Tab-separated table of C-alpha atoms in Angstrom:
chain	number	residue	atom	x	y	z
A	1	MET	CA	0.000	0.000	0.000
A	2	SER	CA	1.426	3.403	-0.919
A	3	SER	CA	2.288	5.802	1.810
A	4	ASN	CA	0.544	8.739	0.186
A	5	MET	CA	-3.017	7.315	0.921
A	6	SER	CA	-4.864	9.399	3.444
A	7	LYS	CA	-6.271	8.113	6.685
A	8	SER	CA	-9.808	8.872	5.568
A	9	SER	CA	-9.444	6.486	2.599
A	10	LEU	CA	-8.228	3.741	4.879
A	11	GLY	CA	-11.176	4.302	7.189
A	12	PHE	CA	-13.624	4.056	4.256
A	13	ILE	CA	-12.087	0.741	3.142
A	14	GLY	CA	-12.352	-0.573	6.683
A	15	ARG	CA	-16.036	0.332	6.868
A	16	CYS	CA	-16.853	-1.394	3.552
A	17	ARG	CA	-15.096	-4.639	4.527
A	18	PRO	CA	-17.674	-7.163	5.806
A	19	SER	CA	-17.168	-7.887	9.421
A	20	GLN	CA	-17.633	-11.190	11.160
A	21	SER	CA	-20.825	-10.047	12.837
A	22	THR	CA	-22.539	-9.088	9.580
A	23	ALA	CA	-21.539	-12.306	7.828
A	24	ILE	CA	-23.691	-14.360	10.218
A	25	SER	CA	-27.229	-14.659	8.800
A	26	SER	CA	-30.011	-13.713	11.164
A	27	ARG	CA	-32.731	-16.273	11.890
A	28	ASN	CA	-36.238	-15.405	10.670
A	29	PHE	CA	-39.251	-15.647	12.951
A	30	SER	CA	-41.537	-16.823	10.103
A	31	THR	CA	-41.547	-20.389	8.826
A	32	THR	CA	-42.661	-19.302	5.317
A	33	ALA	CA	-39.959	-19.767	2.731
A	34	SER	CA	-38.575	-16.590	1.247
A	35	CYS	CA	-38.963	-15.797	-2.437
A	36	SER	CA	-35.340	-16.656	-3.081
A	37	ALA	CA	-35.947	-20.208	-1.802
A	38	ILE	CA	-38.896	-20.812	-4.197
A	39	GLY	CA	-38.043	-22.192	-7.607
A	40	PRO	CA	-39.463	-20.856	-10.882
A	41	GLU	CA	-41.625	-23.950	-11.278
A	42	ASN	CA	-43.612	-23.027	-8.150
A	43	PRO	CA	-46.873	-21.077	-8.684
A	44	ARG	CA	-45.855	-18.704	-5.889
A	45	PHE	CA	-42.643	-17.725	-7.649
A	46	ILE	CA	-44.372	-14.568	-8.931
A	47	GLU	CA	-46.009	-12.590	-6.166
A	48	ILE	CA	-49.642	-11.723	-6.911
A	49	PRO	CA	-51.397	-9.314	-4.539
A	50	THR	CA	-54.369	-10.829	-2.734
A	51	THR	CA	-57.465	-9.140	-1.375
A	52	GLN	CA	-57.868	-8.431	2.293
A	53	GLN	CA	-61.169	-10.321	2.392
A	54	PRO	CA	-61.090	-13.931	1.144
A	55	ASP	CA	-62.892	-14.661	-2.102
A	56	ALA	CA	-66.425	-16.007	-1.883
A	57	ARG	CA	-66.851	-19.646	-2.679
A	58	GLY	CA	-68.741	-20.396	-5.850
A	59	ARG	CA	-71.951	-22.346	-5.944
A	60	ARG	CA	-71.369	-26.046	-6.368
A	61	ASP	CA	-73.208	-27.657	-9.249
A	62	ILE	CA	-74.519	-30.878	-7.740
A	63	LYS	CA	-75.439	-33.389	-10.402
A	64	GLY	CA	-78.757	-35.141	-10.018
A	65	THR	CA	-81.294	-35.002	-7.205
A	66	LEU	CA	-81.684	-37.151	-4.144
A	67	PRO	CA	-84.978	-39.005	-3.737
A	68	PRO	CA	-87.168	-38.080	-0.770
A	69	PRO	CA	-86.524	-40.261	2.274
A	70	ARG	CA	-88.938	-43.087	2.808
A	71	ASN	CA	-91.342	-42.885	5.723
A	72	LEU	CA	-90.542	-46.027	7.683
A	73	PHE	CA	-93.045	-45.328	10.444
A	74	PRO	CA	-96.396	-44.280	8.928
A	75	ASN	CA	-99.238	-43.397	11.255
A	76	ARG	CA	-101.509	-46.154	9.955
A	77	GLY	CA	-98.791	-48.785	9.759
A	78	PRO	CA	-97.854	-51.418	12.310
A	79	ASP	CA	-95.759	-50.712	15.371
A	80	LYS	CA	-92.326	-51.582	14.016
A	81	ILE	CA	-90.524	-51.418	17.346
A	82	SER	CA	-92.804	-53.857	19.138
A	83	LYS	CA	-91.477	-57.280	20.045
A	84	LYS	CA	-94.134	-58.995	17.946
A	85	TYR	CA	-93.157	-57.123	14.777
A	86	LEU	CA	-89.422	-57.530	15.356
A	87	ASP	CA	-89.837	-61.262	15.942
A	88	SER	CA	-91.902	-61.600	12.761
A	89	VAL	CA	-89.330	-59.837	10.546
A	90	THR	CA	-86.302	-61.507	12.178
A	91	ARG	CA	-87.461	-65.076	12.498
A	92	GLU	CA	-85.001	-67.721	13.474
A	93	PRO	CA	-84.399	-70.629	11.074
A	94	ALA	CA	-86.931	-73.443	11.462
A	95	LYS	CA	-84.316	-76.184	11.142
A	96	PRO	CA	-80.872	-75.221	12.390
A	97	PRO	CA	-78.085	-77.045	10.559
A	98	LYS	CA	-76.687	-80.182	12.166
A	99	ASN	CA	-72.927	-80.643	12.229
A	100	PRO	CA	-72.268	-77.551	10.088
A	101	ASN	CA	-68.946	-77.020	8.423
A	102	ASP	CA	-67.034	-73.740	8.447
A	103	TRP	CA	-68.859	-72.234	5.454
A	104	VAL	CA	-72.343	-73.061	6.807
A	105	ALA	CA	-71.385	-71.725	10.238
A	106	TRP	CA	-70.122	-68.527	8.648
A	107	LYS	CA	-73.395	-68.086	6.704
A	108	HIS	CA	-75.392	-68.769	9.879
A	109	LYS	CA	-73.359	-66.140	11.717
A	110	LEU	CA	-73.957	-63.578	8.957
A	111	ALA	CA	-77.716	-64.233	9.015
A	112	SER	CA	-77.898	-63.758	12.781
A	113	GLN	CA	-75.838	-60.568	12.459
A	114	ARG	CA	-78.250	-59.207	9.831
A	115	ARG	CA	-81.200	-59.919	12.108
A	116	GLU	CA	-79.547	-58.059	14.967
A	117	ASN	CA	-78.659	-55.147	12.683
A	118	LEU	CA	-82.265	-54.898	11.459
A	119	LYS	CA	-83.616	-54.781	15.013
A	120	GLU	CA	-81.077	-52.178	16.080
A	121	ALA	CA	-81.675	-50.065	12.962
A	122	LEU	CA	-85.450	-49.978	13.450
A	123	VAL	CA	-85.123	-48.993	17.104
A	124	ASN	CA	-82.543	-46.268	16.436
A	125	LEU	CA	-84.464	-44.867	13.460
A	126	HIS	CA	-87.607	-44.656	15.584
A	127	LYS	CA	-85.665	-42.803	18.275
A	128	ARG	CA	-84.306	-40.403	15.645
A	129	LYS	CA	-87.819	-39.779	14.330
A	130	LEU	CA	-89.121	-38.999	17.824
A	131	ALA	CA	-86.208	-36.626	18.417
A	132	GLN	CA	-86.862	-34.784	15.148
A	133	GLU	CA	-90.562	-34.508	15.943
A	134	ARG	CA	-89.738	-33.071	19.358
A	135	ILE	CA	-87.422	-30.496	17.766
A	136	VAL	CA	-90.065	-29.475	15.212
A	137	ALA	CA	-92.767	-29.282	17.885
A	138	HIS	CA	-90.520	-27.172	20.120
A	139	LYS	CA	-89.739	-24.743	17.289
A	140	SER	CA	-93.422	-24.496	16.398
A	141	TYR	CA	-94.326	-23.876	20.041
A	142	LYS	CA	-91.710	-21.138	20.357
A	143	LYS	CA	-92.896	-19.461	17.166
A	144	ARG	CA	-96.533	-19.651	18.267
A	145	MET	CA	-95.738	-18.204	21.675
A	146	ALA	CA	-93.724	-15.391	20.085
A	147	ASN	CA	-96.645	-14.549	17.788
A	148	GLU	CA	-99.081	-14.550	20.698
A	149	LYS	CA	-96.726	-12.344	22.682
A	150	ARG	CA	-96.555	-9.820	19.856
A	151	LEU	CA	-100.324	-9.995	19.385
A	152	LYS	CA	-101.098	-9.397	23.060
A	153	ALA	CA	-98.332	-6.855	23.599
A	154	PRO	CA	-99.469	-3.528	25.121
A	155	GLN	CA	-99.550	-0.389	23.041
A	156	ARG	CA	-96.211	1.297	22.646
A	157	GLU	CA	-95.630	4.733	24.094
A	158	ASP	CA	-94.862	6.352	20.738
A	159	GLU	CA	-98.085	4.946	19.252
A	160	ARG	CA	-100.107	6.264	22.185
A	161	LEU	CA	-98.644	9.730	21.707
A	162	MET	CA	-99.110	9.729	17.910
A	163	ASN	CA	-102.663	8.347	17.774
A	164	PRO	CA	-104.402	11.726	18.380
A	165	THR	CA	-102.721	13.172	15.272
A	166	ILE	CA	-103.751	10.304	12.959
A	167	THR	CA	-106.940	10.947	10.997
A	168	GLU	CA	-109.609	8.391	10.170
A	169	ALA	CA	-108.502	8.120	6.523
A	170	MET	CA	-104.923	7.388	7.540
A	171	SER	CA	-106.144	4.745	9.982
A	172	LYS	CA	-108.064	3.027	7.191
A	173	LEU	CA	-104.977	3.079	4.998
A	174	GLN	CA	-102.970	1.386	7.730
A	175	VAL	CA	-105.592	-1.350	8.114
A	176	GLY	CA	-106.096	-2.011	4.390
A	177	PHE	CA	-107.337	-0.475	1.165
A	178	VAL	CA	-109.822	2.379	1.229
A	179	PRO	CA	-113.367	1.078	0.571
A	180	ASP	CA	-114.835	2.182	-2.753
A	181	PRO	CA	-118.525	3.165	-2.515
A	182	GLU	CA	-119.018	2.536	-6.259
A	183	ARG	CA	-117.385	-0.870	-6.260
A	184	GLU	CA	-120.627	-2.826	-6.735
A	185	SER	CA	-121.761	-0.702	-9.673
A	186	GLU	CA	-118.315	-0.956	-11.266
A	187	LEU	CA	-118.382	-4.739	-10.934
A	188	ALA	CA	-121.840	-4.823	-12.515
A	189	ARG	CA	-120.647	-2.704	-15.458
A	190	LYS	CA	-117.626	-4.951	-15.955
A	191	ALA	CA	-119.790	-8.075	-15.877
A	192	LEU	CA	-122.139	-6.533	-18.459
A	193	ARG	CA	-119.175	-5.602	-20.649
A	194	VAL	CA	-117.882	-9.171	-20.493
A	195	GLN	CA	-121.298	-10.535	-21.453
A	196	MET	CA	-121.514	-8.147	-24.405
A	197	LYS	CA	-118.085	-9.192	-25.656
A	198	GLU	CA	-118.987	-12.858	-25.314
A	199	ALA	CA	-122.228	-12.303	-27.235
A	200	GLU	CA	-120.368	-10.425	-29.968
A	201	ARG	CA	-117.786	-13.190	-30.234
A	202	GLU	CA	-120.549	-15.812	-30.444
A	203	GLN	CA	-122.306	-13.832	-33.180
A	204	GLN	CA	-119.086	-13.596	-35.171
A	205	ARG	CA	-118.636	-17.357	-34.922
A	206	LYS	CA	-122.186	-17.945	-36.162
A	207	ASN	CA	-121.674	-15.563	-39.094
A	208	ALA	CA	-118.417	-17.276	-40.018
A	209	LEU	CA	-120.104	-20.686	-39.871
A	210	HIS	CA	-123.014	-19.515	-42.042
A	211	THR	CA	-120.616	-17.950	-44.559
A	212	LEU	CA	-118.709	-21.217	-44.744
A	213	TYR	CA	-121.992	-23.044	-45.347
A	214	MET	CA	-122.957	-20.669	-48.171
A	215	LYS	CA	-119.570	-20.919	-49.864
A	216	ALA	CA	-119.336	-24.675	-49.444
A	217	ARG	CA	-121.739	-25.141	-52.364
A	218	SER	CA	-118.985	-24.121	-54.773
A	219	PHE	CA	-116.263	-26.259	-53.194
A	220	ILE	CA	-114.585	-28.882	-55.366
A	221	THR	CA	-115.029	-32.240	-53.666
A	222	THR	CA	-114.702	-34.795	-56.484
A	223	GLU	CA	-112.214	-35.492	-59.250
A	224	GLU	CA	-114.860	-34.901	-61.942
A	225	GLN	CA	-115.460	-31.369	-60.679
A	226	LEU	CA	-111.714	-30.735	-60.557
A	227	ASN	CA	-111.196	-31.949	-64.128
A	228	ALA	CA	-114.114	-29.866	-65.385
A	229	LYS	CA	-112.737	-26.745	-63.689
A	230	ILE	CA	-109.273	-27.344	-65.152
A	231	ASP	CA	-110.718	-27.791	-68.640
A	232	GLU	CA	-112.726	-24.615	-68.213
A	233	ILE	CA	-109.768	-22.464	-67.177
A	234	PHE	CA	-106.781	-23.953	-68.994
A	235	THR	CA	-108.142	-23.992	-72.547
A	236	PHE	CA	-106.876	-22.425	-75.740
A	237	PRO	CA	-108.203	-20.167	-77.024
A	238	PHE	CA	-109.348	-18.663	-73.737
A	239	ASP	CA	-112.558	-17.388	-75.269
A	240	LYS	CA	-114.225	-19.278	-78.102
A	241	ASN	CA	-116.065	-16.169	-79.184
A	242	ALA	CA	-112.829	-14.145	-79.305
A	243	PRO	CA	-109.952	-16.428	-80.335
A	244	ASP	CA	-107.585	-13.474	-80.733
A	245	LYS	CA	-107.341	-12.943	-76.966
A	246	ARG	CA	-104.029	-14.290	-75.757
A	247	SER	CA	-104.405	-14.359	-71.946
A	248	ILE	CA	-107.005	-14.911	-69.280
A	249	TRP	CA	-106.716	-11.262	-68.220
A	250	GLU	CA	-107.993	-10.200	-71.619
A	251	VAL	CA	-111.024	-12.457	-71.269
A	252	SER	CA	-111.909	-11.535	-67.695
A	253	GLU	CA	-110.966	-8.262	-66.096
A	254	LYS	CA	-107.823	-7.973	-64.039
A	255	PRO	CA	-108.131	-8.053	-60.236
A	256	PRO	CA	-108.984	-4.667	-58.738
A	257	THR	CA	-106.217	-2.756	-57.029
A	258	VAL	CA	-106.491	-0.676	-53.875
A	259	GLN	CA	-106.793	2.492	-55.937
A	260	ASP	CA	-109.653	0.977	-57.935
A	261	MET	CA	-111.536	0.060	-54.759
A	262	LEU	CA	-110.995	3.549	-53.305
A	263	ALA	CA	-112.163	5.076	-56.584
A	264	GLY	CA	-115.387	3.076	-56.318
A	265	VAL	CA	-116.005	4.430	-52.825
A	266	ASN	CA	-115.094	8.051	-53.626
A	267	ASN	CA	-116.745	7.998	-57.088
A	268	SER	CA	-113.521	9.074	-58.780
A	269	HIS	CA	-113.312	6.582	-61.627
A	270	LYS	CA	-110.967	7.173	-64.521
A	271	THR	CA	-113.282	5.886	-67.226
A	272	THR	CA	-116.414	7.738	-68.303
A	273	VAL	CA	-118.631	4.647	-68.226
A	274	GLU	CA	-117.811	3.880	-64.629
A	275	LYS	CA	-117.949	7.499	-63.546
A	276	TYR	CA	-121.457	8.116	-64.924
A	277	ARG	CA	-122.947	4.729	-64.192
A	278	HIS	CA	-126.347	4.502	-62.596
A	279	PRO	CA	-126.417	4.699	-58.757
A	280	ALA	CA	-128.603	1.612	-58.705
A	281	VAL	CA	-125.452	-0.543	-58.804
A	282	ILE	CA	-124.128	0.883	-55.553
A	283	THR	CA	-127.621	0.879	-54.067
A	284	GLY	CA	-128.003	-2.817	-54.889
A	285	ASP	CA	-124.768	-3.664	-53.065
A	286	ARG	CA	-125.857	-1.652	-50.063
A	287	MET	CA	-129.267	-3.301	-50.001
A	288	GLN	CA	-127.585	-6.702	-50.096
A	289	HIS	CA	-125.457	-5.809	-47.063
A	290	ILE	CA	-128.546	-4.533	-45.227
A	291	ALA	CA	-130.450	-7.721	-46.029
A	292	GLU	CA	-127.544	-9.842	-44.795
A	293	GLU	CA	-127.457	-7.918	-41.506
A	294	LEU	CA	-131.221	-8.296	-41.053
A	295	THR	CA	-131.302	-12.006	-41.885
A	296	GLY	CA	-128.098	-12.802	-39.996
A	297	GLY	CA	-126.106	-14.430	-42.794
A	298	LYS	CA	-124.766	-14.244	-46.314
A	299	MET	CA	-127.196	-14.090	-49.228
A	300	ASP	CA	-126.801	-14.935	-52.904
A	301	PHE	CA	-128.483	-13.004	-55.708
């Protein structure tokens, strides 16, 4: 070391040199391994912040449903814990085996064990049923007594002080709905309205049935009628008196459009013949509608 180094530099080197006391590792109070001791294959190698409150558990999706438990002790059934019933369901063998071998003795032992298990199971299940009934009866009694206590409780002080300021209308609102003086008349009007709608619906059904009956006379029901109708429509030429007509629309008029029907109502026809036609045509249609309304059905002219 050169002699020209200052004392302050030597002191700095001495402070940076690790001493024996600092080389000794201190013992941790926690038993959790530090991050340096966890390998990269561990899921906790990367620290992820967690919430202060634990996460809520999700709802478990239980497959299937359990059947309702069977009632082993019905009210109208036999007494299954009596000695007579237990002896009848756990009868001893009529002829015990003579000089049994090991296998027969083992089967006999299993049968006797099953009989004992059946007796013990019936007795314990009956005790469990009585205990459950006592618990249910006690809960019902406590609930009934609590309801009676609330029902017979004296009037509270705040209610006694507030009752003079409560009007009769507010008292009725607290008890239930306000009575309507016109409720009976309103119910009668509603019943009459329902009857009128039912009568109107019945009349519409009758009119539809009568219309179907009137139009059923022109229905095609046989093959001869179908063939005759086909020969009548699909023929060439379409009109024997006018063989030059090339389509059915030239023989019979085209279907009326919405504008044509509105023109007939408003009397705004485009052609002179239709515009100045006699009003008897419209009057005849109106008289037919009036006659149908009076007779209650469709009419043919």
